[in-house]
Amino acid sequence: MSDTPRYIRRLTHAEAELWEIVTASVTPYRQRPPTAPAEAAPPAKPPAPLREAGRTPAPVAPRDRPAPPPPPTPLTEIDHRTRVKIKRGRLDVDAKLDLHGLRQDEAQRALSAFLRRAQADGAKIAIVVTGKGLSREEGGVLRRVVPMWLQAPHLRDVVVGFGEAARHHGGEGALYVRIRRSDRLRGR
Protein backbone atom coordinates (compact mmCIF):
# COMPACT_ATOMS: atom_id res chain seq x y z
CA MET A 1 0.00 0.00 0.00
CA SER A 2 1.17 3.49 -0.65
CA ASP A 3 1.46 6.16 2.04
CA THR A 4 -0.32 8.82 -0.01
CA PRO A 5 -3.92 9.57 0.85
CA ARG A 6 -6.58 8.50 -1.61
CA TYR A 7 -8.49 11.75 -1.59
CA ILE A 8 -6.94 15.20 -1.62
CA ARG A 9 -9.38 18.02 -1.00
CA ARG A 10 -8.91 21.03 -3.22
CA LEU A 11 -9.59 24.57 -2.06
CA THR A 12 -12.71 26.27 -3.32
CA HIS A 13 -12.31 29.48 -5.26
CA ALA A 14 -13.35 31.56 -2.23
CA GLU A 15 -10.92 29.67 0.06
CA ALA A 16 -8.08 30.18 -2.44
CA GLU A 17 -8.77 33.92 -2.63
CA LEU A 18 -8.94 34.21 1.15
CA TRP A 19 -5.67 32.27 1.50
CA GLU A 20 -4.03 34.61 -1.01
CA ILE A 21 -5.19 37.66 0.98
CA VAL A 22 -3.91 36.23 4.26
CA THR A 23 -0.53 35.16 2.92
CA ALA A 24 0.05 38.51 1.22
CA SER A 25 0.31 40.23 4.62
CA VAL A 26 2.64 37.66 6.20
CA THR A 27 6.33 38.36 6.61
CA PRO A 28 8.81 35.65 7.57
CA TYR A 29 10.04 35.60 11.16
CA ARG A 30 13.66 35.28 10.07
CA GLN A 31 15.05 36.06 6.68
CA ARG A 32 16.68 33.07 5.06
CA PRO A 33 19.81 33.59 3.02
CA PRO A 34 19.11 33.25 -0.69
CA THR A 35 20.19 29.88 -2.05
CA ALA A 36 20.25 30.89 -5.69
CA PRO A 37 20.28 34.23 -7.47
CA ALA A 38 16.81 35.66 -7.48
CA GLU A 39 15.18 35.60 -10.87
CA ALA A 40 12.90 38.32 -12.00
CA ALA A 41 9.70 37.36 -10.30
CA PRO A 42 6.44 38.69 -11.59
CA PRO A 43 5.12 41.53 -9.43
CA ALA A 44 2.69 40.44 -6.77
CA LYS A 45 -0.86 41.24 -7.72
CA PRO A 46 -3.06 43.00 -5.19
CA PRO A 47 -5.55 40.80 -3.42
CA ALA A 48 -8.76 40.35 -5.32
CA PRO A 49 -12.06 41.08 -3.62
CA LEU A 50 -14.20 38.17 -2.58
CA ARG A 51 -16.76 37.68 -5.32
CA GLU A 52 -19.01 35.12 -3.68
CA ALA A 53 -19.70 37.10 -0.54
CA GLY A 54 -20.48 40.26 -2.51
CA ARG A 55 -18.17 42.44 -0.45
CA THR A 56 -14.53 43.34 -0.27
CA PRO A 57 -12.37 42.07 2.58
CA ALA A 58 -11.32 44.41 5.35
CA PRO A 59 -7.71 45.57 5.07
CA VAL A 60 -5.36 43.57 7.23
CA ALA A 61 -3.18 45.72 9.46
CA PRO A 62 0.40 44.53 9.86
CA ARG A 63 1.05 43.16 13.31
CA ASP A 64 3.59 44.61 15.63
CA ARG A 65 6.15 42.40 17.26
CA PRO A 66 4.65 39.43 19.06
CA ALA A 67 4.33 39.74 22.81
CA PRO A 68 7.31 38.33 24.70
CA PRO A 69 6.71 35.01 26.43
CA PRO A 70 5.81 35.22 30.11
CA PRO A 71 8.77 34.94 32.46
CA PRO A 72 9.32 31.46 33.87
CA THR A 73 7.90 30.86 37.29
CA PRO A 74 10.57 30.73 39.96
CA LEU A 75 8.89 27.81 41.66
CA THR A 76 9.83 24.28 40.80
CA GLU A 77 7.79 21.15 41.04
CA ILE A 78 8.89 18.87 43.83
CA ASP A 79 11.07 16.34 42.07
CA HIS A 80 10.30 12.63 42.00
CA ARG A 81 13.23 11.69 44.24
CA THR A 82 12.13 14.07 47.01
CA ARG A 83 8.53 12.87 46.73
CA VAL A 84 9.66 9.22 47.04
CA LYS A 85 11.81 10.06 50.09
CA ILE A 86 8.83 11.70 51.78
CA LYS A 87 6.54 8.81 50.85
CA ARG A 88 8.93 6.20 52.24
CA GLY A 89 9.57 8.16 55.42
CA ARG A 90 13.22 8.99 54.67
CA LEU A 91 12.46 12.71 54.62
CA ASP A 92 10.29 14.03 57.42
CA VAL A 93 7.37 16.34 57.00
CA ASP A 94 8.11 19.14 59.42
CA ALA A 95 4.78 20.97 59.52
CA LYS A 96 1.15 20.44 58.52
CA LEU A 97 -1.73 22.84 57.89
CA ASP A 98 -5.33 21.72 57.37
CA LEU A 99 -7.49 24.30 55.59
CA HIS A 100 -10.77 22.36 55.80
CA GLY A 101 -13.71 24.50 56.80
CA LEU A 102 -12.00 27.85 56.17
CA ARG A 103 -13.26 30.53 53.83
CA GLN A 104 -10.87 31.75 51.12
CA ASP A 105 -9.76 34.91 52.92
CA GLU A 106 -9.22 33.02 56.19
CA ALA A 107 -7.38 30.23 54.38
CA GLN A 108 -5.07 32.67 52.58
CA ARG A 109 -4.11 34.45 55.80
CA ALA A 110 -3.63 31.13 57.60
CA LEU A 111 -1.44 29.79 54.76
CA SER A 112 0.85 32.84 54.71
CA ALA A 113 1.23 32.89 58.50
CA PHE A 114 1.81 29.11 58.62
CA LEU A 115 4.52 29.16 55.94
CA ARG A 116 6.37 32.07 57.54
CA ARG A 117 6.20 30.38 60.96
CA ALA A 118 7.41 27.07 59.47
CA GLN A 119 10.32 28.84 57.77
CA ALA A 120 11.28 30.55 61.03
CA ASP A 121 11.17 27.14 62.77
CA GLY A 122 13.55 25.68 60.17
CA ALA A 123 11.03 23.41 58.42
CA LYS A 124 12.04 21.99 55.04
CA ILE A 125 8.85 20.22 53.95
CA ALA A 126 5.27 21.08 54.91
CA ILE A 127 1.93 19.57 53.98
CA VAL A 128 -1.00 21.84 53.17
CA VAL A 129 -4.32 19.96 53.16
CA THR A 130 -6.89 21.64 50.91
CA GLY A 131 -9.40 18.83 50.55
CA LYS A 132 -10.66 17.40 47.28
CA GLY A 133 -13.88 19.35 47.08
CA LEU A 134 -17.41 18.15 46.54
CA SER A 135 -17.37 17.59 42.77
CA ARG A 136 -14.71 15.40 41.21
CA GLU A 137 -14.67 17.29 37.90
CA GLU A 138 -14.08 20.78 39.25
CA GLY A 139 -12.48 20.08 42.60
CA GLY A 140 -12.82 22.33 45.60
CA VAL A 141 -12.22 26.04 45.65
CA LEU A 142 -9.21 25.80 47.95
CA ARG A 143 -7.75 22.99 45.86
CA ARG A 144 -7.79 25.32 42.85
CA VAL A 145 -6.60 28.55 44.51
CA VAL A 146 -3.91 27.37 46.95
CA PRO A 147 -1.40 26.63 44.13
CA MET A 148 -1.93 30.19 42.86
CA TRP A 149 -1.36 31.55 46.35
CA LEU A 150 1.84 29.54 46.69
CA GLN A 151 3.14 31.22 43.52
CA ALA A 152 2.28 34.73 44.72
CA PRO A 153 5.14 37.25 44.86
CA HIS A 154 4.83 37.80 48.62
CA LEU A 155 5.60 34.10 49.25
CA ARG A 156 8.54 33.71 46.85
CA ASP A 157 10.99 34.19 49.70
CA VAL A 158 9.35 31.29 51.56
CA VAL A 159 8.22 28.71 48.97
CA VAL A 160 10.74 26.87 46.79
CA GLY A 161 8.26 24.52 45.14
CA PHE A 162 5.19 22.40 45.66
CA GLY A 163 3.51 19.30 44.31
CA GLU A 164 0.72 16.84 44.95
CA ALA A 165 1.11 14.76 48.08
CA ALA A 166 1.29 10.98 48.28
CA ARG A 167 -1.94 9.11 48.94
CA HIS A 168 -1.26 8.48 52.63
CA HIS A 169 -0.69 12.23 53.14
CA GLY A 170 -3.90 13.24 51.38
CA GLY A 171 -3.22 12.60 47.70
CA GLU A 172 -5.08 15.00 45.43
CA GLY A 173 -6.42 16.91 48.42
CA ALA A 174 -3.00 17.90 49.80
CA LEU A 175 0.22 19.52 48.64
CA TYR A 176 3.83 19.08 49.68
CA VAL A 177 5.49 22.49 49.99
CA ARG A 178 9.27 22.87 49.97
CA ILE A 179 10.27 25.76 52.22
CA ARG A 180 13.29 27.96 51.60
CA ARG A 181 15.84 28.12 54.40
CA SER A 182 15.66 31.46 56.16
CA ASP A 183 19.47 31.84 56.22
CA ARG A 184 19.42 31.84 52.39
CA LEU A 185 17.45 35.08 52.41
CA ARG A 186 20.27 37.16 53.89
CA GLY A 187 22.44 36.58 50.83
CA ARG A 188 19.92 38.24 48.54
mmCIF file of C-alpha atoms in Angstrom:
data_model
loop_
_atom_site.group_PDB
_atom_site.id
_atom_site.type_symbol
_atom_site.label_atom_id
_atom_site.label_comp_id
_atom_site.label_asym_id
_atom_site.label_seq_id
_atom_site.Cartn_x
_atom_site.Cartn_y
_atom_site.Cartn_z
ATOM 1 C CA MET A 1 0.000 0.000 0.000
ATOM 2 C CA SER A 2 1.172 3.491 -0.649
ATOM 3 C CA ASP A 3 1.465 6.160 2.035
ATOM 4 C CA THR A 4 -0.316 8.815 -0.014
ATOM 5 C CA PRO A 5 -3.921 9.574 0.850
ATOM 6 C CA ARG A 6 -6.584 8.497 -1.607
ATOM 7 C CA TYR A 7 -8.491 11.754 -1.588
ATOM 8 C CA ILE A 8 -6.939 15.197 -1.618
ATOM 9 C CA ARG A 9 -9.382 18.022 -1.002
ATOM 10 C CA ARG A 10 -8.915 21.028 -3.216
ATOM 11 C CA LEU A 11 -9.595 24.565 -2.056
ATOM 12 C CA THR A 12 -12.708 26.268 -3.322
ATOM 13 C CA HIS A 13 -12.306 29.475 -5.259
ATOM 14 C CA ALA A 14 -13.351 31.564 -2.227
ATOM 15 C CA GLU A 15 -10.925 29.675 0.058
ATOM 16 C CA ALA A 16 -8.080 30.177 -2.439
ATOM 17 C CA GLU A 17 -8.769 33.925 -2.629
ATOM 18 C CA LEU A 18 -8.940 34.205 1.154
ATOM 19 C CA TRP A 19 -5.668 32.270 1.499
ATOM 20 C CA GLU A 20 -4.034 34.613 -1.005
ATOM 21 C CA ILE A 21 -5.188 37.657 0.980
ATOM 22 C CA VAL A 22 -3.912 36.232 4.262
ATOM 23 C CA THR A 23 -0.531 35.162 2.920
ATOM 24 C CA ALA A 24 0.046 38.509 1.224
ATOM 25 C CA SER A 25 0.309 40.226 4.618
ATOM 26 C CA VAL A 26 2.636 37.657 6.198
ATOM 27 C CA THR A 27 6.335 38.357 6.607
ATOM 28 C CA PRO A 28 8.814 35.645 7.573
ATOM 29 C CA TYR A 29 10.040 35.599 11.165
ATOM 30 C CA ARG A 30 13.660 35.282 10.069
ATOM 31 C CA GLN A 31 15.055 36.057 6.682
ATOM 32 C CA ARG A 32 16.680 33.067 5.059
ATOM 33 C CA PRO A 33 19.806 33.593 3.016
ATOM 34 C CA PRO A 34 19.112 33.254 -0.690
ATOM 35 C CA THR A 35 20.192 29.876 -2.048
ATOM 36 C CA ALA A 36 20.249 30.895 -5.694
ATOM 37 C CA PRO A 37 20.280 34.231 -7.465
ATOM 38 C CA ALA A 38 16.806 35.665 -7.478
ATOM 39 C CA GLU A 39 15.177 35.595 -10.868
ATOM 40 C CA ALA A 40 12.903 38.321 -12.002
ATOM 41 C CA ALA A 41 9.703 37.363 -10.295
ATOM 42 C CA PRO A 42 6.437 38.690 -11.588
ATOM 43 C CA PRO A 43 5.125 41.531 -9.427
ATOM 44 C CA ALA A 44 2.689 40.437 -6.775
ATOM 45 C CA LYS A 45 -0.863 41.241 -7.721
ATOM 46 C CA PRO A 46 -3.057 43.002 -5.194
ATOM 47 C CA PRO A 47 -5.552 40.799 -3.417
ATOM 48 C CA ALA A 48 -8.763 40.347 -5.324
ATOM 49 C CA PRO A 49 -12.064 41.085 -3.618
ATOM 50 C CA LEU A 50 -14.202 38.174 -2.581
ATOM 51 C CA ARG A 51 -16.757 37.679 -5.315
ATOM 52 C CA GLU A 52 -19.013 35.118 -3.683
ATOM 53 C CA ALA A 53 -19.703 37.095 -0.540
ATOM 54 C CA GLY A 54 -20.479 40.259 -2.512
ATOM 55 C CA ARG A 55 -18.169 42.436 -0.447
ATOM 56 C CA THR A 56 -14.530 43.337 -0.267
ATOM 57 C CA PRO A 57 -12.369 42.068 2.581
ATOM 58 C CA ALA A 58 -11.321 44.410 5.350
ATOM 59 C CA PRO A 59 -7.715 45.569 5.069
ATOM 60 C CA VAL A 60 -5.364 43.566 7.232
ATOM 61 C CA ALA A 61 -3.183 45.721 9.463
ATOM 62 C CA PRO A 62 0.399 44.529 9.858
ATOM 63 C CA ARG A 63 1.051 43.163 13.312
ATOM 64 C CA ASP A 64 3.592 44.612 15.630
ATOM 65 C CA ARG A 65 6.153 42.396 17.258
ATOM 66 C CA PRO A 66 4.648 39.425 19.060
ATOM 67 C CA ALA A 67 4.327 39.735 22.809
ATOM 68 C CA PRO A 68 7.312 38.327 24.697
ATOM 69 C CA PRO A 69 6.711 35.009 26.431
ATOM 70 C CA PRO A 70 5.815 35.216 30.109
ATOM 71 C CA PRO A 71 8.770 34.939 32.463
ATOM 72 C CA PRO A 72 9.322 31.455 33.868
ATOM 73 C CA THR A 73 7.897 30.858 37.288
ATOM 74 C CA PRO A 74 10.575 30.734 39.960
ATOM 75 C CA LEU A 75 8.891 27.805 41.664
ATOM 76 C CA THR A 76 9.825 24.282 40.802
ATOM 77 C CA GLU A 77 7.793 21.149 41.037
ATOM 78 C CA ILE A 78 8.895 18.872 43.825
ATOM 79 C CA ASP A 79 11.069 16.335 42.070
ATOM 80 C CA HIS A 80 10.298 12.631 41.996
ATOM 81 C CA ARG A 81 13.231 11.694 44.238
ATOM 82 C CA THR A 82 12.133 14.069 47.009
ATOM 83 C CA ARG A 83 8.531 12.871 46.729
ATOM 84 C CA VAL A 84 9.664 9.219 47.041
ATOM 85 C CA LYS A 85 11.809 10.058 50.088
ATOM 86 C CA ILE A 86 8.825 11.697 51.783
ATOM 87 C CA LYS A 87 6.540 8.812 50.849
ATOM 88 C CA ARG A 88 8.932 6.197 52.236
ATOM 89 C CA GLY A 89 9.574 8.159 55.420
ATOM 90 C CA ARG A 90 13.224 8.995 54.674
ATOM 91 C CA LEU A 91 12.464 12.707 54.620
ATOM 92 C CA ASP A 92 10.289 14.029 57.417
ATOM 93 C CA VAL A 93 7.368 16.336 57.003
ATOM 94 C CA ASP A 94 8.114 19.143 59.421
ATOM 95 C CA ALA A 95 4.777 20.970 59.520
ATOM 96 C CA LYS A 96 1.152 20.444 58.523
ATOM 97 C CA LEU A 97 -1.727 22.842 57.888
ATOM 98 C CA ASP A 98 -5.327 21.723 57.373
ATOM 99 C CA LEU A 99 -7.486 24.304 55.593
ATOM 100 C CA HIS A 100 -10.770 22.358 55.796
ATOM 101 C CA GLY A 101 -13.711 24.503 56.796
ATOM 102 C CA LEU A 102 -12.002 27.851 56.172
ATOM 103 C CA ARG A 103 -13.256 30.534 53.826
ATOM 104 C CA GLN A 104 -10.872 31.752 51.124
ATOM 105 C CA ASP A 105 -9.758 34.911 52.924
ATOM 106 C CA GLU A 106 -9.220 33.016 56.186
ATOM 107 C CA ALA A 107 -7.375 30.232 54.376
ATOM 108 C CA GLN A 108 -5.073 32.673 52.579
ATOM 109 C CA ARG A 109 -4.114 34.452 55.800
ATOM 110 C CA ALA A 110 -3.633 31.125 57.600
ATOM 111 C CA LEU A 111 -1.437 29.790 54.762
ATOM 112 C CA SER A 112 0.846 32.841 54.713
ATOM 113 C CA ALA A 113 1.232 32.885 58.497
ATOM 114 C CA PHE A 114 1.808 29.113 58.620
ATOM 115 C CA LEU A 115 4.520 29.158 55.941
ATOM 116 C CA ARG A 116 6.369 32.075 57.541
ATOM 117 C CA ARG A 117 6.203 30.378 60.956
ATOM 118 C CA ALA A 118 7.407 27.065 59.465
ATOM 119 C CA GLN A 119 10.316 28.843 57.772
ATOM 120 C CA ALA A 120 11.281 30.546 61.031
ATOM 121 C CA ASP A 121 11.173 27.138 62.772
ATOM 122 C CA GLY A 122 13.547 25.682 60.170
ATOM 123 C CA ALA A 123 11.031 23.410 58.424
ATOM 124 C CA LYS A 124 12.036 21.988 55.043
ATOM 125 C CA ILE A 125 8.851 20.220 53.946
ATOM 126 C CA ALA A 126 5.273 21.076 54.908
ATOM 127 C CA ILE A 127 1.934 19.574 53.980
ATOM 128 C CA VAL A 128 -1.003 21.836 53.175
ATOM 129 C CA VAL A 129 -4.319 19.965 53.162
ATOM 130 C CA THR A 130 -6.887 21.637 50.911
ATOM 131 C CA GLY A 131 -9.405 18.827 50.547
ATOM 132 C CA LYS A 132 -10.656 17.403 47.282
ATOM 133 C CA GLY A 133 -13.882 19.351 47.078
ATOM 134 C CA LEU A 134 -17.409 18.151 46.538
ATOM 135 C CA SER A 135 -17.370 17.593 42.772
ATOM 136 C CA ARG A 136 -14.713 15.395 41.208
ATOM 137 C CA GLU A 137 -14.668 17.293 37.902
ATOM 138 C CA GLU A 138 -14.080 20.776 39.250
ATOM 139 C CA GLY A 139 -12.478 20.083 42.598
ATOM 140 C CA GLY A 140 -12.817 22.331 45.603
ATOM 141 C CA VAL A 141 -12.222 26.043 45.654
ATOM 142 C CA LEU A 142 -9.207 25.803 47.950
ATOM 143 C CA ARG A 143 -7.751 22.992 45.858
ATOM 144 C CA ARG A 144 -7.792 25.324 42.848
ATOM 145 C CA VAL A 145 -6.601 28.554 44.508
ATOM 146 C CA VAL A 146 -3.911 27.368 46.945
ATOM 147 C CA PRO A 147 -1.402 26.627 44.126
ATOM 148 C CA MET A 148 -1.931 30.186 42.860
ATOM 149 C CA TRP A 149 -1.363 31.552 46.352
ATOM 150 C CA LEU A 150 1.842 29.542 46.691
ATOM 151 C CA GLN A 151 3.143 31.224 43.520
ATOM 152 C CA ALA A 152 2.276 34.726 44.721
ATOM 153 C CA PRO A 153 5.141 37.249 44.859
ATOM 154 C CA HIS A 154 4.831 37.803 48.621
ATOM 155 C CA LEU A 155 5.601 34.096 49.252
ATOM 156 C CA ARG A 156 8.540 33.711 46.850
ATOM 157 C CA ASP A 157 10.993 34.188 49.695
ATOM 158 C CA VAL A 158 9.347 31.288 51.561
ATOM 159 C CA VAL A 159 8.224 28.711 48.967
ATOM 160 C CA VAL A 160 10.738 26.870 46.793
ATOM 161 C CA GLY A 161 8.259 24.522 45.137
ATOM 162 C CA PHE A 162 5.192 22.401 45.656
ATOM 163 C CA GLY A 163 3.507 19.302 44.312
ATOM 164 C CA GLU A 164 0.718 16.843 44.945
ATOM 165 C CA ALA A 165 1.110 14.760 48.082
ATOM 166 C CA ALA A 166 1.288 10.977 48.279
ATOM 167 C CA ARG A 167 -1.940 9.108 48.943
ATOM 168 C CA HIS A 168 -1.263 8.485 52.630
ATOM 169 C CA HIS A 169 -0.690 12.231 53.140
ATOM 170 C CA GLY A 170 -3.903 13.245 51.384
ATOM 171 C CA GLY A 171 -3.223 12.601 47.697
ATOM 172 C CA GLU A 172 -5.083 14.996 45.426
ATOM 173 C CA GLY A 173 -6.417 16.911 48.418
ATOM 174 C CA ALA A 174 -3.001 17.896 49.803
ATOM 175 C CA LEU A 175 0.218 19.519 48.640
ATOM 176 C CA TYR A 176 3.833 19.082 49.679
ATOM 177 C CA VAL A 177 5.488 22.488 49.990
ATOM 178 C CA ARG A 178 9.272 22.875 49.974
ATOM 179 C CA ILE A 179 10.272 25.764 52.220
ATOM 180 C CA ARG A 180 13.294 27.963 51.598
ATOM 181 C CA ARG A 181 15.843 28.121 54.399
ATOM 182 C CA SER A 182 15.661 31.465 56.157
ATOM 183 C CA ASP A 183 19.473 31.841 56.222
ATOM 184 C CA ARG A 184 19.425 31.837 52.389
ATOM 185 C CA LEU A 185 17.450 35.079 52.408
ATOM 186 C CA ARG A 186 20.265 37.159 53.889
ATOM 187 C CA GLY A 187 22.443 36.577 50.828
ATOM 188 C CA ARG A 188 19.917 38.241 48.537
#
